[in-house]
CSV table of C-alpha atoms in Angstrom, one decimal:
chain,number,residue,atom,x,y,z
A,1,GLY,CA,23.2,0.2,1.4
A,2,ALA,CA,22.8,0.3,5.1
A,3,GLY,CA,24.8,2.8,7.1
A,4,VAL,CA,26.6,2.4,10.4
A,5,SER,CA,24.2,1.0,13.0
A,6,GLN,CA,24.6,0.9,16.8
A,7,SER,CA,22.8,-0.8,19.6
A,8,PRO,CA,21.2,-0.3,21.9
A,9,SER,CA,20.0,3.2,21.1
A,10,ASN,CA,19.7,4.0,24.8
A,11,LYS,CA,21.1,2.3,27.8
A,12,VAL,CA,20.4,3.0,31.5
A,13,THR,CA,22.5,1.2,34.0
A,14,GLU,CA,23.4,1.4,37.6
A,15,LYS,CA,26.7,2.6,38.9
A,16,GLY,CA,29.2,-0.3,39.1
A,17,LYS,CA,27.6,-2.5,36.4
A,18,ASP,CA,29.3,-3.4,33.2
A,19,VAL,CA,27.9,-2.4,29.8
A,20,GLU,CA,28.5,-3.5,26.2
A,21,LEU,CA,27.8,-1.3,23.3
A,22,ARG,CA,27.7,-2.6,19.7
A,23,CYS,CA,28.7,-1.1,16.4
A,24,ASP,CA,28.0,-2.6,12.9
A,25,PRO,CA,30.1,-0.7,10.4
A,26,ILE,CA,29.3,-0.3,6.7
A,27,SER,CA,30.1,-3.5,4.9
A,28,GLY,CA,33.6,-3.3,3.3
A,29,HIS,CA,34.8,-0.6,5.6
A,30,THR,CA,38.2,-1.5,7.1
A,31,ALA,CA,38.5,1.3,9.5
A,32,LEU,CA,36.3,1.7,12.6
A,33,TYR,CA,36.3,4.4,15.3
A,34,TRP,CA,34.7,5.0,18.7
A,35,TYR,CA,34.1,8.5,20.0
A,36,ARG,CA,32.5,9.7,23.2
A,37,GLN,CA,30.3,12.8,23.3
A,38,ARG,CA,29.5,14.2,26.7
A,39,LEU,CA,26.4,16.5,27.1
A,40,GLY,CA,26.9,19.7,25.2
A,41,GLN,CA,30.5,18.8,24.2
A,42,GLY,CA,32.4,17.8,21.1
A,43,LEU,CA,33.5,14.3,20.3
A,44,GLU,CA,36.4,12.7,22.0
A,45,PHE,CA,38.4,10.0,20.2
A,46,LEU,CA,38.5,6.7,22.1
A,47,ILE,CA,39.9,3.9,19.9
A,48,TYR,CA,40.5,3.1,16.3
A,49,PHE,CA,40.7,-0.3,14.4
A,50,GLN,CA,42.2,-0.8,11.0
A,51,GLY,CA,41.9,-4.3,9.5
A,52,ASN,CA,44.0,-6.7,11.4
A,53,SER,CA,46.5,-4.1,12.7
A,54,ALA,CA,46.9,-3.4,16.4
A,55,PRO,CA,44.2,-0.9,17.5
A,56,ASP,CA,45.1,2.7,18.5
A,57,LYS,CA,43.8,2.8,22.1
A,58,SER,CA,45.3,6.1,22.9
A,59,GLY,CA,42.0,7.8,23.7
A,60,LEU,CA,40.6,5.3,26.2
A,61,PRO,CA,40.1,7.2,29.4
A,62,SER,CA,40.8,4.4,31.8
A,63,ASP,CA,41.4,0.7,32.0
A,64,ARG,CA,37.7,0.2,32.6
A,65,PHE,CA,37.2,0.8,28.9
A,66,SER,CA,38.0,-1.8,26.3
A,67,ALA,CA,36.9,-2.6,22.8
A,68,GLU,CA,37.1,-5.5,20.4
A,69,ARG,CA,36.6,-6.0,16.7
A,70,THR,CA,36.5,-9.2,14.9
A,71,GLY,CA,38.2,-8.8,11.5
A,72,GLU,CA,36.4,-6.1,9.6
A,73,SER,CA,33.0,-6.6,11.1
A,74,VAL,CA,31.2,-5.8,14.4
A,75,SER,CA,32.9,-4.0,17.2
A,76,THR,CA,31.9,-3.9,20.9
A,77,LEU,CA,32.9,-1.3,23.4
A,78,THR,CA,32.8,-2.5,27.0
A,79,ILE,CA,32.8,-0.3,30.0
A,80,GLN,CA,33.4,-2.1,33.3
A,81,ARG,CA,32.2,-0.9,36.7
A,82,THR,CA,30.5,2.1,35.2
A,83,GLN,CA,30.7,5.5,36.9
A,84,GLN,CA,28.3,8.5,36.6
A,85,GLU,CA,30.9,10.4,34.6
A,86,ASP,CA,30.7,7.7,31.9
A,87,SER,CA,27.2,9.0,31.0
A,88,ALA,CA,27.5,10.2,27.4
A,89,VAL,CA,26.6,9.4,23.9
A,90,TYR,CA,29.0,6.8,22.4
A,91,LEU,CA,29.4,7.2,18.6
A,92,CYS,CA,30.9,4.8,16.2
A,93,ALA,CA,32.2,5.6,12.7
A,94,SER,CA,33.6,3.6,9.9
A,95,SER,CA,35.5,4.5,6.7
A,96,LEU,CA,36.5,2.6,3.6
A,97,ASN,CA,40.2,2.9,4.6
A,98,THR,CA,42.3,4.9,6.9
A,99,GLY,CA,43.6,8.4,6.5
A,100,VAL,CA,42.4,11.8,5.6
A,101,ARG,CA,40.9,11.0,2.2
A,102,ASN,CA,38.4,8.5,3.6
A,103,GLU,CA,35.2,10.1,4.9
A,104,GLN,CA,34.1,8.7,8.3
A,105,PHE,CA,30.4,7.7,8.3
A,106,PHE,CA,28.8,7.9,11.7
A,107,GLY,CA,26.2,5.8,13.4
A,108,PRO,CA,23.4,7.3,15.5
A,109,GLY,CA,25.1,6.6,18.8
A,110,THR,CA,24.2,4.9,22.0
A,111,ARG,CA,23.1,7.2,24.8
A,112,LEU,CA,24.5,5.8,28.1
A,113,THR,CA,23.0,6.9,31.4
A,114,VAL,CA,24.7,5.7,34.6
A,115,LEU,CA,22.5,6.3,37.7
B,1,ALA,CA,48.8,18.8,20.6
B,2,GLN,CA,46.1,20.2,18.5
B,3,THR,CA,43.1,22.0,19.8
B,4,VAL,CA,39.9,23.2,18.2
B,5,THR,CA,37.8,26.0,19.7
B,6,GLN,CA,34.3,27.1,18.9
B,7,SER,CA,33.5,30.2,20.9
B,8,GLN,CA,29.8,30.4,20.0
B,9,PRO,CA,27.8,27.9,22.0
B,10,GLU,CA,24.5,28.9,20.4
B,11,MET,CA,23.4,30.9,17.4
B,12,SER,CA,20.1,31.7,15.7
B,13,VAL,CA,19.2,32.9,12.2
B,14,GLN,CA,16.0,33.7,10.3
B,15,GLU,CA,15.1,31.4,7.5
B,16,ALA,CA,16.6,32.5,4.2
B,17,GLU,CA,19.3,34.7,5.8
B,18,THR,CA,23.0,34.0,6.1
B,19,VAL,CA,24.9,33.0,9.2
B,20,THR,CA,28.6,32.4,10.0
B,21,LEU,CA,29.9,30.0,12.6
B,22,SER,CA,33.4,30.6,14.0
B,23,CYS,CA,36.2,28.1,14.6
B,24,THR,CA,39.8,28.6,15.6
B,25,TYR,CA,42.4,25.9,16.0
B,26,ASP,CA,45.9,25.5,17.3
B,27,THR,CA,48.5,23.3,15.7
B,28,SER,CA,52.2,23.3,14.8
B,29,GLU,CA,51.5,21.1,11.7
B,30,ASN,CA,51.8,22.7,8.3
B,31,ASN,CA,49.6,20.3,6.4
B,32,TYR,CA,46.3,19.2,7.8
B,33,TYR,CA,42.6,19.0,7.0
B,34,LEU,CA,39.7,20.9,8.5
B,35,PHE,CA,36.1,19.8,8.6
B,36,TRP,CA,32.6,21.0,9.5
B,37,TYR,CA,30.2,18.3,10.7
B,38,LYS,CA,26.4,18.7,11.3
B,39,GLN,CA,24.7,16.8,14.0
B,40,PRO,CA,20.9,17.0,13.9
B,41,PRO,CA,18.6,15.9,16.7
B,42,SER,CA,18.9,12.3,15.3
B,43,ARG,CA,22.5,12.4,16.6
B,44,GLN,CA,23.9,11.2,13.3
B,45,MET,CA,27.0,13.2,12.4
B,46,ILE,CA,27.1,14.3,8.7
B,47,LEU,CA,30.1,15.7,6.9
B,48,VAL,CA,29.2,19.2,5.6
B,49,ILE,CA,32.4,20.4,4.1
B,50,ARG,CA,36.2,19.7,4.1
B,51,GLN,CA,39.2,22.0,3.5
B,52,GLU,CA,42.8,21.0,2.8
B,53,ALA,CA,45.2,23.4,4.4
B,54,TYR,CA,47.6,23.5,1.4
B,55,LYS,CA,44.8,24.7,-0.8
B,56,GLN,CA,44.3,28.5,-0.7
B,57,GLN,CA,40.9,28.4,-2.4
B,58,ASN,CA,38.0,28.2,0.1
B,59,ALA,CA,35.9,25.1,-0.2
B,60,THR,CA,32.2,25.4,-1.1
B,61,GLU,CA,29.3,22.9,-1.1
B,62,ASN,CA,26.1,24.4,-2.4
B,63,ARG,CA,24.9,26.8,0.3
B,64,PHE,CA,27.8,26.0,2.5
B,65,SER,CA,31.2,27.7,2.2
B,66,VAL,CA,34.2,28.3,4.4
B,67,ASN,CA,36.5,31.2,5.1
B,68,PHE,CA,39.9,29.6,5.7
B,69,GLN,CA,42.6,31.9,7.1
B,70,LYS,CA,45.6,29.8,7.7
B,71,ALA,CA,47.8,32.4,9.2
B,72,ALA,CA,45.1,33.3,11.7
B,73,LYS,CA,44.2,29.6,12.2
B,74,SER,CA,40.6,30.4,11.6
B,75,PHE,CA,38.1,28.3,9.8
B,76,SER,CA,34.5,29.7,9.7
B,77,LEU,CA,31.5,28.2,8.1
B,78,LYS,CA,29.0,30.4,6.2
B,79,ILE,CA,25.5,29.1,5.6
B,80,SER,CA,23.6,31.0,2.9
B,81,ASP,CA,19.8,31.0,2.4
B,82,SER,CA,19.4,29.2,5.7
B,83,GLN,CA,16.7,26.5,5.8
B,84,LEU,CA,14.8,25.0,8.7
B,85,GLY,CA,16.5,21.7,8.1
B,86,ASP,CA,19.9,23.4,8.9
B,87,THR,CA,18.9,23.5,12.6
B,88,ALA,CA,21.5,21.3,14.2
B,89,MET,CA,24.7,21.3,16.2
B,90,TYR,CA,27.7,22.1,14.1
B,91,PHE,CA,31.2,20.8,14.9
B,92,CYS,CA,34.5,22.0,13.5
B,93,ALA,CA,37.2,19.3,13.4
B,94,PHE,CA,40.9,18.9,12.6
B,95,MET,CA,42.9,16.0,11.2
B,96,LYS,CA,46.7,15.8,10.6
B,97,HIS,CA,47.6,15.4,6.9
B,98,ASP,CA,49.8,12.4,7.6
B,99,SER,CA,47.4,10.8,10.0
B,100,ASN,CA,47.5,7.1,9.7
B,101,THR,CA,44.6,6.7,12.0
B,102,GLY,CA,42.2,9.3,10.7
B,103,LYS,CA,41.7,10.6,14.2
B,104,LEU,CA,39.5,13.7,14.3
B,105,ILE,CA,39.8,16.4,16.9
B,106,PHE,CA,36.6,18.2,17.5
B,107,GLY,CA,35.6,21.5,18.9
B,108,GLN,CA,32.8,21.9,21.5
B,109,GLY,CA,30.1,22.6,18.9
B,110,THR,CA,27.7,25.4,18.1
B,111,THR,CA,24.0,24.9,18.3
B,112,LEU,CA,22.3,26.6,15.4
B,113,GLN,CA,18.6,27.3,15.3
B,114,VAL,CA,16.9,28.5,12.1
B,115,LYS,CA,13.7,30.4,12.8
B,116,PRO,CA,10.8,30.5,10.5
């Protein structure tokens, strides 16, 4: 079956513009995660969705960042009024369920460049 | 709060030789999980190996094995018989055992180059 897919693969935008990044999880996976990876750095947790439960937004760096997920399907990460420090690769992952025993499968990421 | 530290930004190894990547972590938790992920140039993160903290036996997956030292909070990855396809960035990661969210905490990564 298909893995996690993300679009676009690359996005270049001007400072101050809004961007939307999309993640299609593996079918049947109830848990979905967004991570940010700055150049040469590890991944930083941003937000987590599990079914219809309230999302864990504890990793979102500012109120310019928001994410939505409809049921157990597609998720979008929106960054408003982008800044140069938002430049990074944004990775999405999904897992069958929540918790440590459920492997997270990652997408290829979206590379965001803010000029 | 938990932290994960990888002190080797870059490493290289000759094909067929063995290399060890270091990872240390800090936590007050007693039960947790540790992971090594591989990120090739395609950017897609791949789980390499997982260790449960309450298990004393070191995890192994084919050519990959770990040296888990709980008291020292150390979790190194050994790659035996290195192959060109092992060239990638490797990340050590931590997850609390009772995590309801499955939130992973990552180290900064080590770039490994396998030379022919």
